mmCIF file of C-alpha atoms in Angstrom:
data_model
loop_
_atom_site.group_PDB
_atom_site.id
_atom_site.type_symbol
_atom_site.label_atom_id
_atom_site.label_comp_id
_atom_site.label_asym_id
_atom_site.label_seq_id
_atom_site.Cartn_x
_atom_site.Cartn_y
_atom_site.Cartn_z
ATOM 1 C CA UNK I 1 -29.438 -26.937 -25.399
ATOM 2 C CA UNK I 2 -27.131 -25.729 -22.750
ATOM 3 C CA UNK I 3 -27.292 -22.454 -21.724
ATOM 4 C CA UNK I 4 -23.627 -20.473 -21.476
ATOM 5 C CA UNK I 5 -22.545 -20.018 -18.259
ATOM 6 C CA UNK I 6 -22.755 -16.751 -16.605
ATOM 7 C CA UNK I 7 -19.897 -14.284 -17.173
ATOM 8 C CA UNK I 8 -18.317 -13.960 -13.442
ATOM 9 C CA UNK I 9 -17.059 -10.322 -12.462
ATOM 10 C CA UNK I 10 -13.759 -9.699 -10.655
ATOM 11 C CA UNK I 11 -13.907 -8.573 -7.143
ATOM 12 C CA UNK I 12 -12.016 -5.444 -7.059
ATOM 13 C CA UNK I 13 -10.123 -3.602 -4.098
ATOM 14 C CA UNK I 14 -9.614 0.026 -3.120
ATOM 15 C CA UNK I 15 -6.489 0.933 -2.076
ATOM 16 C CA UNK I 16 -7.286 1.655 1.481
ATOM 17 C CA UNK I 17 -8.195 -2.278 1.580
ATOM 18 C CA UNK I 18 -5.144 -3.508 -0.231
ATOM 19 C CA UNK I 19 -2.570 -1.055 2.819
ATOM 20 C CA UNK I 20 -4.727 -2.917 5.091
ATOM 21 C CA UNK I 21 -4.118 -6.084 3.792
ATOM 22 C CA UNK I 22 -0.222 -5.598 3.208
ATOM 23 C CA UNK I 23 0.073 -3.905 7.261
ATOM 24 C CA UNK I 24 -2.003 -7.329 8.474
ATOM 25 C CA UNK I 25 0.414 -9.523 6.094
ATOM 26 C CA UNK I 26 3.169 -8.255 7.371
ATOM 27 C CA UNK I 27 2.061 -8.224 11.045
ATOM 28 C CA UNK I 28 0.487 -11.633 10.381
ATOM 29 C CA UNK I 29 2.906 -15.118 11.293
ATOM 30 C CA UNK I 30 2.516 -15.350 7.403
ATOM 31 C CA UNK I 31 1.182 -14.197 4.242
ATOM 32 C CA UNK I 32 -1.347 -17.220 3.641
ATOM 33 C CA UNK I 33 -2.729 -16.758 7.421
ATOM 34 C CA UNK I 34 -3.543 -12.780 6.211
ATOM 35 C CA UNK I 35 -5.224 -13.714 3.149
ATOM 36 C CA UNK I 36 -7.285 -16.433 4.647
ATOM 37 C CA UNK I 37 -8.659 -14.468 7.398
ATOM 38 C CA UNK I 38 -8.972 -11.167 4.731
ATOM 39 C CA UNK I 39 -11.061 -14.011 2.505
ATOM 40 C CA UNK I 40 -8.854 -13.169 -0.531
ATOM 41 C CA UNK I 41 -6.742 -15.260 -2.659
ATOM 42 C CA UNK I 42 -3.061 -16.263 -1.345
ATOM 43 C CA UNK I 43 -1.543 -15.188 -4.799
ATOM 44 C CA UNK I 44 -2.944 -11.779 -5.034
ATOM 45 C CA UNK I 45 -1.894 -10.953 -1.235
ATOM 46 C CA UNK I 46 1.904 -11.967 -2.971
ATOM 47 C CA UNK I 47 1.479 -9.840 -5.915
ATOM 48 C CA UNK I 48 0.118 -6.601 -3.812
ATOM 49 C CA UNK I 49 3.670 -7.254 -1.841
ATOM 50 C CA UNK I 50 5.722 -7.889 -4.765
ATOM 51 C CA UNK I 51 4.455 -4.461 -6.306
ATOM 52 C CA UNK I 52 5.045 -2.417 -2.960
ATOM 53 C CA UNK I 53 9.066 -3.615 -2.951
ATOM 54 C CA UNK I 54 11.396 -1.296 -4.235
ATOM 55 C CA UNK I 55 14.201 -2.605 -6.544
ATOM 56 C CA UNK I 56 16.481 -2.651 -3.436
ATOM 57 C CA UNK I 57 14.321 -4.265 -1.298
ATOM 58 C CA UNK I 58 13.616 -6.725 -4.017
ATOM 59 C CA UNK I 59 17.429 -7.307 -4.152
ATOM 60 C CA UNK I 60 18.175 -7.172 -0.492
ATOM 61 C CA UNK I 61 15.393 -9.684 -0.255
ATOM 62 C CA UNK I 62 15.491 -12.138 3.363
ATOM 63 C CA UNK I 63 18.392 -10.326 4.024
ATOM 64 C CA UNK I 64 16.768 -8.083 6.223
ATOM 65 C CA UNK I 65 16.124 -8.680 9.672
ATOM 66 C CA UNK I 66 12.858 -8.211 11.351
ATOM 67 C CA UNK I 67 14.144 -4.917 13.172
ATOM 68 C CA UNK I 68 15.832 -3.317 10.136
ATOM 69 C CA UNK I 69 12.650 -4.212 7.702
ATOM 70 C CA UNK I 70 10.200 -1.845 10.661
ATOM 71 C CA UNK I 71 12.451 0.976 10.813
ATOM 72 C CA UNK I 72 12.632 0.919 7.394
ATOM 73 C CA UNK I 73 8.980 0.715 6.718
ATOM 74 C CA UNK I 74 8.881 3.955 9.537
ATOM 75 C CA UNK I 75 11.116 6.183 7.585
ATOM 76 C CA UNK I 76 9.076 5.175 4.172
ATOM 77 C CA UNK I 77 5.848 6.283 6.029
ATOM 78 C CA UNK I 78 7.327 9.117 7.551
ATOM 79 C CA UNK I 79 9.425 10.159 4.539
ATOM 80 C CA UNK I 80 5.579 10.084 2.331
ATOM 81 C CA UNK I 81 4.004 12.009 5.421
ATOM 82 C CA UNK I 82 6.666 14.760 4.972
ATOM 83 C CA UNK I 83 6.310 15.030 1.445
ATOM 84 C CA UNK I 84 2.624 15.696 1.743
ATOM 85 C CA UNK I 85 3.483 18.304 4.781
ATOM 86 C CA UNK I 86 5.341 20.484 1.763
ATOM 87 C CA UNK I 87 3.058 19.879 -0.994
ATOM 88 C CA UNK I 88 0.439 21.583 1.497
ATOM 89 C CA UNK I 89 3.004 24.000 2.627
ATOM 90 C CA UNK I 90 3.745 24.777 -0.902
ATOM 91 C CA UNK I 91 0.228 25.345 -1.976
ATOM 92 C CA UNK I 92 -0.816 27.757 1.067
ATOM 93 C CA UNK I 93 1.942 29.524 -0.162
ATOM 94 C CA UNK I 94 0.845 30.026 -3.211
ATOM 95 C CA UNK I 95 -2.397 31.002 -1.768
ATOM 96 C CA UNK I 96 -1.445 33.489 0.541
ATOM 97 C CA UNK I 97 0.938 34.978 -1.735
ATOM 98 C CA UNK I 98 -2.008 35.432 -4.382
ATOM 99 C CA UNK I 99 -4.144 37.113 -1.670
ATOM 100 C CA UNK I 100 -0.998 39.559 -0.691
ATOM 101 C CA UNK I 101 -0.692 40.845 -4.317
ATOM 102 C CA UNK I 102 -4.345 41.705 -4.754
#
């Protein structure tokens, strides 16, 4: 009698690892260099950067050059950074204004 074999468990990322992975990719000469040296599988590396595109960046594809693709990645990060800014903004608001009616 054979014995079954062993049910294998799926390595799973945090998200912290995955932005890693996508900044080295895209720093990286290519996207199979970046997974090799991360030790993960080529095909996952292309489907965390196929999720992160946008539907015009998806469309605007190689069209982009190298220049245009960073400044646009810049004002991404710095748009999300700004967005947190007035979510904390808004909050302390609501804080102090709680403390000012009491």
């Amino acid at each position: 009698m054979a014995t079954p074999p062993k049910p294998t468990k799926r390595r799973t990322y945090d998200a912290a690892f995955r932005a890693e992975a996508l900044r080295l990719a895209s720093e990286s000469r290519s996207t199979q260099a970046a997974a090799r040296a991360l030790n993960i599988n080529v095909k996952l590396l292309y489907k965390w950067q196929k999720a992160v595109q946008t539907p015009v960046a998806a469309a605007l594809g190689a069209s982009l050059d190298p220049t245009t693709a960073a400044e646009l990645r810049q004002l991404r990060a710095t748009n999300r950074r700004q967005a947190q800014e007035l979510e904390i903004l808004k909050k302390a608001i609501a804080i102090f204004s709680k403390t000012d009616e009491q």
